[in-house]
Tab-separated table of C-alpha atoms in Angstrom:
chain	number	residue	atom	x	y	z
A	1447	LYS	CA	-10.570	25.356	4.843
A	1448	THR	CA	-10.594	25.121	1.066
A	1449	ALA	CA	-6.942	24.062	1.097
A	1450	ASP	CA	-7.797	21.296	3.576
A	1451	ALA	CA	-10.700	20.228	1.388
A	1452	LEU	CA	-8.404	20.096	-1.645
A	1453	LEU	CA	-5.911	17.940	0.261
A	1454	ASN	CA	-8.703	15.686	1.537
A	1455	GLY	CA	-9.591	15.087	-2.090
A	1456	VAL	CA	-6.178	13.483	-2.628
A	1457	TYR	CA	-6.665	11.170	0.341
A	1458	ASP	CA	-10.153	10.387	-0.923
A	1459	GLY	CA	-8.688	9.305	-4.248
A	1460	LEU	CA	-6.740	6.540	-2.498
A	1461	GLN	CA	-10.044	5.181	-1.166
A	1462	ASP	CA	-11.317	4.623	-4.720
A	1463	GLY	CA	-12.304	0.970	-5.035
A	1464	THR	CA	-10.198	0.308	-8.118
A	1465	VAL	CA	-7.049	1.780	-6.558
A	1466	LEU	CA	-7.694	0.273	-3.139
A	1467	PHE	CA	-8.660	-3.283	-4.042
A	1468	ASP	CA	-7.152	-3.931	-7.460
A	1469	GLY	CA	-4.275	-1.429	-7.410
A	1470	PHE	CA	-2.857	-2.009	-3.944
A	1471	LEU	CA	-3.888	-5.628	-3.451
A	1472	ALA	CA	-5.666	-7.985	-5.797
A	1473	LEU	CA	-3.825	-7.672	-9.100
A	1474	ALA	CA	-0.408	-8.200	-7.518
A	1475	GLN	CA	-1.734	-11.015	-5.336
A	1476	ILE	CA	-3.262	-12.830	-8.305
A	1477	TYR	CA	-0.347	-12.181	-10.663
A	1478	SER	CA	2.224	-13.417	-8.152
A	1479	ASP	CA	0.291	-16.584	-7.139
A	1480	GLU	CA	0.027	-15.370	-3.553
A	1481	ALA	CA	-3.684	-15.716	-4.270
A	1482	ILE	CA	-5.880	-17.427	-6.829
A	1483	PHE	CA	-8.783	-15.774	-8.592
A	1484	THR	CA	-12.072	-17.487	-7.777
A	1485	GLY	CA	-14.478	-14.880	-9.163
A	1486	THR	CA	-16.207	-14.318	-12.475
A	1487	PHE	CA	-14.577	-11.155	-13.850
A	1488	PRO	CA	-12.684	-12.133	-17.033
A	1489	THR	CA	-10.412	-9.093	-16.734
A	1490	ARG	CA	-9.042	-10.318	-13.404
A	1491	PHE	CA	-8.831	-13.869	-14.725
A	1492	GLU	CA	-6.352	-12.589	-17.314
A	1493	PHE	CA	-4.007	-11.723	-14.454
A	1494	ALA	CA	-4.364	-15.258	-13.099
A	1495	THR	CA	-3.330	-16.716	-16.470
A	1496	LEU	CA	-0.551	-14.128	-17.027
A	1497	ASN	CA	-2.305	-13.091	-20.231
A	1498	VAL	CA	-3.387	-9.466	-19.708
A	1499	GLN	CA	-4.772	-7.962	-22.919
A	1500	THR	CA	-4.558	-4.299	-23.942
A	1501	SER	CA	-8.355	-4.201	-23.789
A	1502	ASN	CA	-8.390	-5.202	-20.087
A	1503	GLY	CA	-10.715	-2.728	-18.362
A	1504	THR	CA	-9.571	-3.542	-14.829
A	1505	ASN	CA	-5.979	-2.870	-15.814
A	1506	ALA	CA	-6.971	0.384	-17.530
A	1507	GLY	CA	-8.908	1.433	-14.442
A	1508	VAL	CA	-5.944	0.870	-12.135
A	1509	PHE	CA	-3.624	2.825	-14.428
A	1510	SER	CA	-5.956	5.797	-14.906
A	1511	ASP	CA	-7.200	5.947	-11.300
A	1512	PHE	CA	-3.651	6.144	-9.948
A	1513	TYR	CA	-3.179	9.098	-12.308
A	1514	ASP	CA	-6.395	10.639	-11.007
A	1515	VAL	CA	-4.841	10.710	-7.519
A	1516	ILE	CA	-1.620	12.106	-8.993
A	1517	ASN	CA	-3.551	14.876	-10.735
A	1518	ARG	CA	-5.306	15.824	-7.507
A	1519	ALA	CA	-1.927	15.912	-5.768
A	1520	ASN	CA	-0.465	18.053	-8.547
A	1521	ASN	CA	-3.228	20.607	-7.984
A	1522	VAL	CA	-2.401	20.797	-4.272
A	1523	ILE	CA	1.304	21.140	-5.006
A	1524	GLU	CA	0.750	23.967	-7.507
A	1525	LEU	CA	-2.096	25.921	-5.890
A	1526	ILE	CA	-1.461	25.906	-2.150
A	1527	PRO	CA	1.879	27.789	-2.144
A	1528	ALA	CA	0.149	30.685	-3.912
A	1529	VAL	CA	-2.606	31.089	-1.298
A	1530	GLN	CA	-2.568	34.556	0.283
A	1531	ASP	CA	-3.939	34.282	3.814
A	1532	GLU	CA	-2.250	35.467	6.989
A	1533	ALA	CA	-3.833	32.582	8.895
A	1534	PHE	CA	-2.227	30.042	6.535
A	1535	SER	CA	1.447	29.941	7.516
A	1536	ASP	CA	4.297	28.830	5.293
A	1537	ALA	CA	4.805	25.827	7.579
A	1538	ASP	CA	1.175	24.788	7.135
A	1539	LYS	CA	1.462	25.245	3.378
A	1540	ASN	CA	4.593	23.096	3.325
A	1541	SER	CA	2.787	20.434	5.360
A	1542	SER	CA	-0.076	20.305	2.861
A	1543	VAL	CA	2.299	20.152	-0.093
A	1544	ALA	CA	4.424	17.514	1.651
A	1545	GLN	CA	1.409	15.275	2.203
A	1546	ALA	CA	0.416	15.635	-1.437
A	1547	ARG	CA	3.949	14.859	-2.596
A	1548	PHE	CA	4.006	11.698	-0.462
A	1549	LEU	CA	0.711	10.527	-1.949
A	1550	ARG	CA	1.962	11.308	-5.453
A	1551	ALA	CA	5.125	9.313	-4.736
A	1552	LEU	CA	3.116	6.383	-3.422
A	1553	CYS	CA	1.101	6.237	-6.647
A	1554	TYR	CA	4.169	6.510	-8.872
A	1555	PHE	CA	5.917	3.796	-6.853
A	1556	TYR	CA	3.082	1.371	-7.608
A	1557	LEU	CA	2.742	2.507	-11.214
A	1558	THR	CA	6.398	1.982	-12.051
A	1559	ASN	CA	6.481	-1.393	-10.314
A	1560	TYR	CA	3.464	-2.532	-12.323
A	1561	TYR	CA	4.347	-0.981	-15.678
A	1562	GLY	CA	8.029	0.046	-15.690
A	1563	ASP	CA	8.338	3.204	-17.810
A	1564	VAL	CA	5.290	5.464	-17.332
A	1565	PRO	CA	4.487	9.138	-18.012
A	1566	LEU	CA	5.891	11.427	-15.323
A	1567	ILE	CA	3.365	14.243	-14.954
A	1568	LEU	CA	4.146	16.867	-12.328
A	1569	THR	CA	1.673	19.642	-13.204
A	1570	PRO	CA	-2.137	19.639	-13.111
A	1571	THR	CA	-3.928	18.329	-16.192
A	1572	ARG	CA	-6.840	20.674	-16.900
A	1573	SER	CA	-7.534	19.916	-20.547
A	1574	VAL	CA	-8.319	16.855	-22.612
A	1575	ALA	CA	-6.690	18.271	-25.733
A	1576	PRO	CA	-4.683	15.555	-27.533
A	1577	ASP	CA	-1.371	17.371	-27.078
A	1578	VAL	CA	-2.043	17.541	-23.325
A	1579	ILE	CA	-3.178	14.005	-22.588
A	1580	ASN	CA	-1.132	12.027	-25.141
A	1581	VAL	CA	2.265	12.078	-23.456
A	1582	PRO	CA	5.206	9.694	-23.817
A	1583	ASN	CA	6.602	7.412	-21.146
A	1584	ASP	CA	9.549	8.442	-19.014
A	1585	PRO	CA	12.235	5.924	-18.033
A	1586	GLN	CA	11.756	4.110	-14.745
A	1587	SER	CA	14.929	5.721	-13.417
A	1588	ALA	CA	13.283	9.150	-13.736
A	1589	ILE	CA	10.178	7.892	-11.935
A	1590	TYR	CA	12.273	6.621	-9.047
A	1591	ASP	CA	14.252	9.874	-8.895
A	1592	GLN	CA	11.001	11.820	-8.533
A	1593	VAL	CA	9.626	9.398	-5.943
A	1594	ILE	CA	12.763	9.872	-3.844
A	1595	ALA	CA	12.601	13.660	-4.239
A	1596	ASP	CA	8.924	13.757	-3.198
A	1597	LEU	CA	9.452	11.481	-0.206
A	1598	THR	CA	12.523	13.416	0.921
A	1599	PHE	CA	10.516	16.654	0.836
A	1600	ALA	CA	7.743	14.994	2.849
A	1601	GLU	CA	10.243	13.587	5.325
A	1602	GLN	CA	11.713	17.054	5.911
A	1603	ASN	CA	8.450	19.019	6.120
A	1604	LEU	CA	6.164	16.844	8.233
A	1605	GLY	CA	5.866	15.924	11.873
A	1606	ASN	CA	4.490	12.695	13.321
A	1607	GLY	CA	1.039	11.901	14.608
A	1608	ASP	CA	-2.055	10.073	13.408
A	1609	VAL	CA	-1.336	6.894	11.414
A	1610	PHE	CA	-4.012	7.764	8.839
A	1611	THR	CA	-2.364	11.076	7.944
A	1612	VAL	CA	0.961	11.188	6.144
A	1613	THR	CA	3.843	11.775	8.557
A	1614	SER	CA	7.595	12.166	8.398
A	1615	SER	CA	8.008	8.557	9.574
A	1616	ALA	CA	5.644	7.368	6.843
A	1617	ALA	CA	7.813	9.097	4.233
A	1618	THR	CA	11.011	7.625	5.674
A	1619	ALA	CA	9.444	4.151	5.810
A	1620	LEU	CA	8.423	4.303	2.154
A	1621	LEU	CA	11.871	5.617	1.236
A	1622	SER	CA	13.328	2.526	2.875
A	1623	ARG	CA	11.220	0.309	0.619
A	1624	VAL	CA	12.165	2.335	-2.452
A	1625	TYR	CA	15.875	2.023	-1.682
A	1626	LEU	CA	15.440	-1.717	-1.093
A	1627	TYR	CA	13.844	-2.135	-4.535
A	1628	LEU	CA	16.727	-0.148	-6.025
A	1629	GLU	CA	19.205	-2.406	-4.189
A	1630	ASP	CA	20.677	0.633	-2.436
A	1631	TRP	CA	21.365	-1.340	0.722
A	1632	ASN	CA	23.010	1.452	2.721
A	1633	ASN	CA	20.164	3.910	2.257
A	1634	ALA	CA	17.553	1.187	2.783
A	1635	LEU	CA	19.162	0.363	6.112
A	1636	SER	CA	19.597	4.012	7.082
A	1637	SER	CA	15.964	4.887	6.398
A	1638	ALA	CA	14.636	1.794	8.166
A	1639	THR	CA	16.718	2.384	11.285
A	1640	THR	CA	15.805	6.089	11.304
A	1641	VAL	CA	12.185	5.097	11.910
A	1642	LEU	CA	12.943	2.155	14.190
A	1643	GLY	CA	15.445	4.020	16.336
A	1644	THR	CA	18.026	2.563	18.702
A	1645	GLY	CA	17.079	-0.528	20.661
A	1646	PHE	CA	13.827	-1.073	18.795
A	1647	ASP	CA	11.928	-4.190	19.845
A	1648	LEU	CA	9.178	-5.357	17.523
A	1649	ASN	CA	7.611	-7.301	20.362
A	1650	SER	CA	6.473	-4.017	21.906
A	1651	PHE	CA	4.117	-3.608	18.944
A	1652	PRO	CA	1.239	-6.113	18.833
A	1653	TYR	CA	-0.159	-6.794	15.356
A	1654	LEU	CA	-3.069	-4.381	15.519
A	1655	ALA	CA	-0.862	-1.550	16.778
A	1656	ASP	CA	1.895	-2.106	14.236
A	1657	GLN	CA	1.049	0.703	11.839
A	1658	ILE	CA	3.154	3.561	10.543
A	1659	TYR	CA	0.797	4.719	7.806
A	1660	GLY	CA	-2.477	3.354	6.516
A	1661	ILE	CA	-5.485	4.377	4.463
A	1662	GLY	CA	-8.276	4.807	7.004
A	1663	PHE	CA	-12.035	4.421	6.729
A	1664	THR	CA	-15.104	5.124	8.848
A	1665	GLY	CA	-18.512	3.517	8.997
A	1666	ALA	CA	-19.878	6.455	7.017
A	1667	ASP	CA	-17.138	6.189	4.380
A	1668	GLY	CA	-16.158	2.529	4.330
A	1669	ASN	CA	-14.469	0.104	1.969
A	1670	VAL	CA	-15.650	-3.137	0.403
A	1671	LEU	CA	-12.552	-5.239	1.003
A	1672	ASN	CA	-14.330	-7.871	3.080
A	1673	PHE	CA	-16.945	-8.123	0.311
A	1674	TRP	CA	-14.301	-9.188	-2.208
A	1675	TYR	CA	-12.332	-11.487	0.111
A	1676	SER	CA	-14.949	-13.156	2.308
A	1677	PRO	CA	-17.107	-16.167	1.352
A	1678	ALA	CA	-20.830	-16.095	0.653
A	1679	GLU	CA	-21.602	-17.224	4.216
A	1680	CYS	CA	-20.147	-13.919	5.409
A	1681	GLY	CA	-21.850	-11.859	2.724
A	1682	GLY	CA	-18.922	-11.708	0.315
A	1683	ARG	CA	-18.067	-12.626	-3.268
A	1684	HIS	CA	-14.851	-14.500	-2.426
A	1685	ASP	CA	-13.176	-13.400	-5.662
A	1686	VAL	CA	-9.639	-13.682	-4.293
A	1687	GLU	CA	-8.543	-16.715	-2.276
A	1688	PRO	CA	-5.198	-17.389	-0.565
A	1689	SER	CA	-3.342	-19.907	-2.711
A	1690	PRO	CA	-2.288	-23.366	-1.482
A	1691	LYS	CA	1.318	-22.254	-1.936
A	1692	PHE	CA	0.738	-19.246	0.313
A	1693	LEU	CA	-1.092	-21.270	2.976
A	1694	ALA	CA	1.696	-23.863	3.004
A	1695	SER	CA	4.316	-21.164	3.595
A	1696	TYR	CA	3.334	-20.755	7.270
A	1697	GLU	CA	5.360	-22.754	9.767
A	1698	ALA	CA	3.502	-24.631	12.497
A	1699	GLY	CA	2.748	-22.278	15.394
A	1700	ASP	CA	3.043	-19.060	13.349
A	1701	LEU	CA	0.688	-16.598	15.047
A	1702	ARG	CA	0.353	-14.551	11.848
A	1703	LYS	CA	-1.684	-17.275	10.192
A	1704	ALA	CA	-4.686	-16.999	12.501
A	1705	ALA	CA	-4.612	-13.213	12.083
A	1706	SER	CA	-4.467	-13.394	8.299
A	1707	VAL	CA	-6.323	-16.362	6.817
A	1708	LEU	CA	-8.881	-19.041	7.609
A	1709	GLU	CA	-8.553	-22.537	6.134
A	1710	VAL	CA	-11.190	-25.072	5.216
A	1711	GLY	CA	-12.675	-26.689	8.329
A	1712	GLU	CA	-11.742	-23.909	10.728
A	1713	VAL	CA	-14.526	-22.175	12.643
A	1714	MET	CA	-15.767	-18.942	11.029
A	1715	THR	CA	-16.123	-16.883	14.192
A	1716	ALA	CA	-14.799	-13.931	12.175
A	1717	CYS	CA	-18.251	-13.127	10.847
A	1718	GLY	CA	-20.261	-14.324	13.822
A	1719	LEU	CA	-21.084	-17.765	12.450
A	1720	ALA	CA	-20.253	-20.807	14.564
A	1721	ASP	CA	-19.722	-22.887	11.452
A	1722	THR	CA	-16.715	-24.268	9.640
A	1723	ALA	CA	-15.249	-22.630	6.567
A	1724	LEU	CA	-15.875	-24.370	3.246
A	1725	VAL	CA	-13.189	-22.375	1.428
A	1726	PRO	CA	-10.005	-20.652	2.596
A	1727	PHE	CA	-10.318	-16.883	2.814
A	1728	VAL	CA	-8.539	-13.724	3.898
A	1729	LEU	CA	-9.227	-12.531	7.448
A	1730	LYS	CA	-7.285	-9.273	7.415
A	1731	TYR	CA	-10.360	-7.302	6.376
A	1732	ASP	CA	-12.836	-8.705	8.874
A	1733	ASP	CA	-15.313	-5.890	9.491
A	1734	PHE	CA	-18.311	-8.198	9.316
A	1735	ALA	CA	-20.990	-6.232	11.160
A	1736	SER	CA	-23.766	-8.583	12.349
A	1737	GLY	CA	-21.982	-11.427	10.590
A	1738	ILE	CA	-23.066	-10.355	7.108
A	1739	SER	CA	-22.668	-6.768	5.874
A	1740	GLY	CA	-19.619	-4.912	7.122
A	1741	THR	CA	-19.273	-1.168	7.475
A	1742	GLY	CA	-15.797	-1.337	5.946
A	1743	THR	CA	-13.723	0.354	8.637
A	1744	ASP	CA	-10.693	-1.899	8.129
A	1745	PRO	CA	-7.623	0.171	7.247
A	1746	LEU	CA	-5.320	-0.709	4.392
A	1747	ILE	CA	-1.917	-0.635	6.058
A	1748	ILE	CA	0.746	0.809	3.766
A	1749	SER	CA	3.731	0.521	6.111
A	1750	ARG	CA	4.444	-1.265	9.380
A	1751	HIS	CA	7.389	-1.557	11.755
A	1752	ALA	CA	7.584	-5.272	10.916
A	1753	GLU	CA	8.368	-4.437	7.295
A	1754	LEU	CA	11.168	-2.091	8.344
A	1755	VAL	CA	12.675	-4.765	10.586
A	1756	LEU	CA	12.818	-7.107	7.597
A	1757	ILE	CA	14.126	-4.402	5.257
A	1758	ALA	CA	16.900	-3.656	7.743
A	1759	ALA	CA	17.608	-7.377	8.040
A	1760	GLU	CA	17.879	-7.858	4.293
A	1761	ALA	CA	20.034	-4.763	3.856
A	1762	GLN	CA	22.398	-5.897	6.609
A	1763	ALA	CA	22.612	-9.380	5.096
A	1764	ARG	CA	23.373	-7.900	1.668
A	1765	LEU	CA	26.113	-5.834	3.289
A	1766	GLY	CA	27.575	-8.965	4.913
A	1767	ASN	CA	26.486	-8.281	8.500
A	1768	PHE	CA	24.743	-11.596	9.055
A	1769	ASN	CA	24.670	-11.533	12.842
A	1770	LYS	CA	22.663	-8.303	12.936
A	1771	ALA	CA	20.447	-9.510	10.127
A	1772	ARG	CA	19.764	-12.755	11.996
A	1773	GLY	CA	18.959	-10.822	15.163
A	1774	ARG	CA	16.317	-8.775	13.365
A	1775	VAL	CA	14.762	-11.831	11.717
A	1776	ASN	CA	14.631	-13.593	15.081
A	1777	GLN	CA	12.956	-10.526	16.594
A	1778	GLU	CA	10.217	-10.972	14.015
A	1779	ARG	CA	10.037	-14.726	14.582
A	1780	LYS	CA	9.733	-14.277	18.346
A	1781	ARG	CA	6.698	-12.013	17.924
A	1782	ASP	CA	5.209	-14.590	15.575
A	1783	GLY	CA	5.532	-17.344	18.198
A	1784	LEU	CA	8.343	-19.156	16.375
């Protein structure tokens, strides 16, 4: 039970508001012009202007909170194998360690894509002595090597089941993305097709069922994503707004648009108000209980089958197999009503 509680602490770290909203979503959305910043926080505005200062507290929070999750994972990885309990089998220990190694890999993947070279810390930090906490960066290649090693261990030591618990398929799916970023087209394709299997048809997975792994929430332990994305009429701050460039990227008839965003003039049934939207806003996190204050049960989806279809398509195109790549893209387009 204490081992489970320790592991739950790692999952809980991913629910931290700074990691969840800024780390996984907002900073990249603002920095890339997928979204525009419409709020009042000057630290996030620096991302909008591509002028992030070393004093930026939001940036510092993202960096340190990812390492908080890593430190929790490192404790699981070090302590659980040493537990002496006949009721705690080696397979169960490996499962706990594998989940922690996946979550550590997920954090390092985001850290190295935000910052490049970062400190690679693989043991618990239990002191704030200067020689313990002041550590140099490691090269990005070493970060990626460790991410692959952690995900491979998770892939080999986990089964499959609930989408809000790390599984073997979740590890393989993230490996596919890692290999894609490394331009290792063969391994990206191999990992993607391992999860998809033979004869996979994306159209058998409707949007809401298309999850491989996600960070889950309950009404008693919810998130505040809709608070940051939704407009004042729905009880939100509307700090992050889909950009005109992003809105214009949808083709006419694309079913994803109505599931993702609401434009000015469209009816705001999402939060129970039969009124028209005055500003565009994100609909993905639409837990608007009673039209105003949500309980925050929307999951943050980390990996989906749709992503793997597109990873496989890109890898096949890079390898010169354009017919197969086109077939996968068209599978996606068919589900999207195009």
